[in-house]
Short mmCIF file of C-alpha atoms and ligand atoms in Angstrom, two decimals:
data_model
loop_
_atom_site.label_atom_id
_atom_site.label_comp_id
_atom_site.label_asym_id
_atom_site.label_seq_id
_atom_site.Cartn_x
_atom_site.Cartn_y
_atom_site.Cartn_z
CA UNK A 370 -13.70 2.90 -14.18
CA UNK A 371 -14.27 2.07 -10.53
CA UNK A 372 -17.44 -0.01 -10.21
CA UNK A 373 -18.17 0.43 -6.52
CA UNK A 374 -16.66 0.37 -3.08
CA UNK A 375 -16.02 -3.36 -2.94
CA UNK A 376 -15.00 -3.33 0.69
CA UNK A 377 -13.54 -1.30 3.51
CA UNK A 378 -10.64 -2.85 5.40
CA UNK A 379 -10.46 -2.37 9.16
CA UNK A 380 -7.31 -3.17 11.13
CA UNK A 381 -8.05 -4.92 14.42
CA UNK A 382 -5.83 -6.09 17.26
CA UNK A 383 -7.89 -8.98 18.51
CA UNK A 384 -9.93 -10.79 15.85
CA UNK A 385 -11.99 -12.83 18.31
CA UNK A 386 -13.07 -9.68 20.11
CA UNK A 387 -13.73 -7.72 16.91
CA UNK A 388 -15.63 -10.57 15.31
CA UNK A 389 -17.97 -10.57 18.25
CA UNK A 390 -18.34 -6.81 18.09
CA UNK A 391 -19.00 -6.60 14.33
CA UNK A 392 -21.26 -9.65 14.28
CA UNK A 393 -23.35 -7.92 16.91
CA UNK A 394 -23.24 -4.61 15.02
CA UNK A 395 -24.30 -6.16 11.70
CA UNK A 396 -26.59 -8.77 13.28
CA UNK A 397 -24.94 -11.48 11.15
CA UNK A 398 -21.95 -13.77 11.18
CA UNK A 399 -19.08 -13.31 8.72
CA UNK A 400 -19.54 -15.17 5.43
CA UNK A 401 -15.86 -15.91 5.14
CA UNK A 402 -12.72 -16.25 7.24
CA UNK A 403 -9.42 -16.60 5.47
CA UNK A 404 -5.74 -16.48 6.37
CA UNK A 405 -3.54 -14.76 3.79
CA UNK A 406 -0.16 -16.20 4.71
CA UNK A 407 1.78 -14.10 2.19
CA UNK A 408 0.55 -10.93 3.95
CA UNK A 409 0.70 -12.32 7.49
CA UNK A 410 -2.95 -11.56 8.11
CA UNK A 411 -6.17 -13.22 9.13
CA UNK A 412 -9.22 -11.79 7.41
CA UNK A 413 -12.91 -11.94 8.16
CA UNK A 414 -15.58 -10.70 5.73
CA UNK A 415 -19.09 -9.40 6.25
CA UNK A 416 -21.54 -8.61 3.49
CA UNK A 417 -23.19 -5.25 4.09
CA UNK A 418 -25.44 -4.48 1.14
CA UNK A 419 -23.44 -4.32 -2.07
CA UNK A 420 -20.19 -3.65 -0.20
CA UNK A 421 -18.26 -5.65 2.35
CA UNK A 422 -16.34 -5.07 5.51
CA UNK A 423 -12.98 -6.81 5.85
CA UNK A 424 -11.43 -7.17 9.28
CA UNK A 425 -7.66 -7.62 9.25
CA UNK A 426 -5.58 -9.00 12.09
CA UNK A 427 -1.79 -9.35 11.94
CA UNK A 428 -0.31 -12.80 12.47
CA UNK A 429 3.26 -11.49 12.66
CA UNK A 430 4.99 -8.28 13.72
CA UNK A 431 6.26 -8.12 10.09
CA UNK A 432 2.71 -7.65 8.86
CA UNK A 433 1.73 -4.26 7.39
CA UNK A 434 -1.31 -4.44 9.68
CA UNK A 435 0.89 -4.74 12.79
CA UNK A 436 2.89 -1.70 11.63
CA UNK A 437 -0.28 0.25 10.87
CA UNK A 438 -1.74 -0.42 14.33
CA UNK A 439 1.56 0.47 15.97
CA UNK A 440 1.56 3.86 14.21
CA UNK A 441 -2.11 4.75 14.06
CA UNK A 442 -4.01 2.34 16.25
CA UNK A 443 -6.97 0.25 15.20
CA UNK A 444 -9.39 1.57 12.61
CA UNK A 445 -10.03 2.01 8.91
CA UNK A 446 -7.00 0.73 7.02
CA UNK A 447 -8.01 0.88 3.36
CA UNK A 448 -10.82 1.40 0.88
CA UNK A 449 -11.07 -1.16 -1.91
CA UNK A 450 -12.67 -0.36 -5.25
CA UNK A 451 -13.88 -3.10 -7.53
CA UNK A 452 -12.71 -2.82 -11.13
CA UNK A 453 -13.39 -4.93 -14.21
CA UNK A 454 -9.96 -4.60 -15.84
CA UNK A 455 -7.27 -4.12 -13.22
CA UNK A 456 -4.43 -3.83 -15.76
CA UNK A 457 -6.23 -1.04 -17.61
CA UNK A 458 -6.77 0.86 -14.34
CA UNK A 459 -3.14 0.38 -13.27
CA UNK A 460 -1.94 1.83 -16.57
CA UNK A 461 -4.43 4.70 -16.44
CA UNK A 462 -3.44 5.65 -12.88
CA UNK A 463 0.27 5.32 -13.61
CA UNK A 464 -0.22 7.71 -16.54
CA UNK A 465 -1.93 10.08 -14.08
CA UNK A 466 1.15 9.95 -11.85
CA UNK A 467 -0.14 7.72 -9.07
CA UNK A 468 2.39 5.52 -7.31
CA UNK A 469 1.63 1.91 -6.50
CA UNK A 470 2.86 -0.19 -3.61
CA UNK A 471 2.64 -3.18 -5.93
CA UNK A 472 2.10 -2.69 -9.65
CA UNK A 473 1.61 -6.35 -10.39
CA UNK A 474 -1.69 -7.73 -9.14
CA UNK A 475 -1.29 -10.30 -6.39
CA UNK A 476 -3.69 -12.83 -4.94
CA UNK A 477 -5.70 -11.20 -2.19
CA UNK A 478 -8.34 -12.59 0.11
CA UNK A 479 -11.84 -13.45 -1.08
CA UNK A 480 -10.78 -14.59 -4.60
CA UNK A 481 -9.45 -11.27 -5.79
CA UNK A 482 -6.52 -9.88 -7.69
CA UNK A 483 -5.36 -6.83 -5.78
CA UNK A 484 -3.02 -3.85 -6.07
CA UNK A 485 -2.48 -1.01 -3.64
CA UNK A 486 -1.83 2.64 -4.38
CA UNK A 487 0.64 4.39 -2.15
CA UNK A 488 -1.25 6.55 0.37
CA UNK A 489 1.21 9.43 -0.05
CA UNK A 490 -0.38 10.09 -3.44
CA UNK A 491 -3.98 9.93 -2.26
CA UNK A 492 -4.38 12.16 0.81
CA UNK A 493 -3.04 9.43 3.11
CA UNK A 494 -5.84 7.06 2.14
CA UNK A 495 -4.64 3.58 1.27
CA UNK A 496 -6.56 2.54 -1.84
CA UNK A 497 -6.89 -0.99 -3.08
CA UNK A 498 -8.11 -1.98 -6.53
CA UNK A 499 -9.53 -5.45 -6.79
CA UNK A 500 -10.86 -7.67 -9.49
CA UNK A 501 -12.49 -11.09 -9.22
CA UNK A 502 -10.06 -13.95 -9.85
ZN1 ZN B 1488 -8.86 -5.29 1.21
#
């Protein structure tokens, strides 16, 4: 079962600029800033009620975020659902015919195990499942 929308990921070109913008929008500073070197991204997190907003900035042209912005421009990149048992959900969704980008959970930002479903199987919405590490 999906517990809640854990966070929404937003691809940004210029983190300094976007941090200023979103800090002003939310009237708060981010609670966390973290580089995820394996994904070539810088991330910044805001707490907004029970869910979070994750800003993602590419640190390399090889980053999926750089490719996303090149194709679609800045904006909502993914929706992340919190789950209690990520392996159970992976198996359930595989049985339902969903295709994953990575089937083995990897270490994501903000102390999470994460997997991504391929957007071609979910109306072009990139869906992340995440579980606390
Ligand atoms: Zn995310």
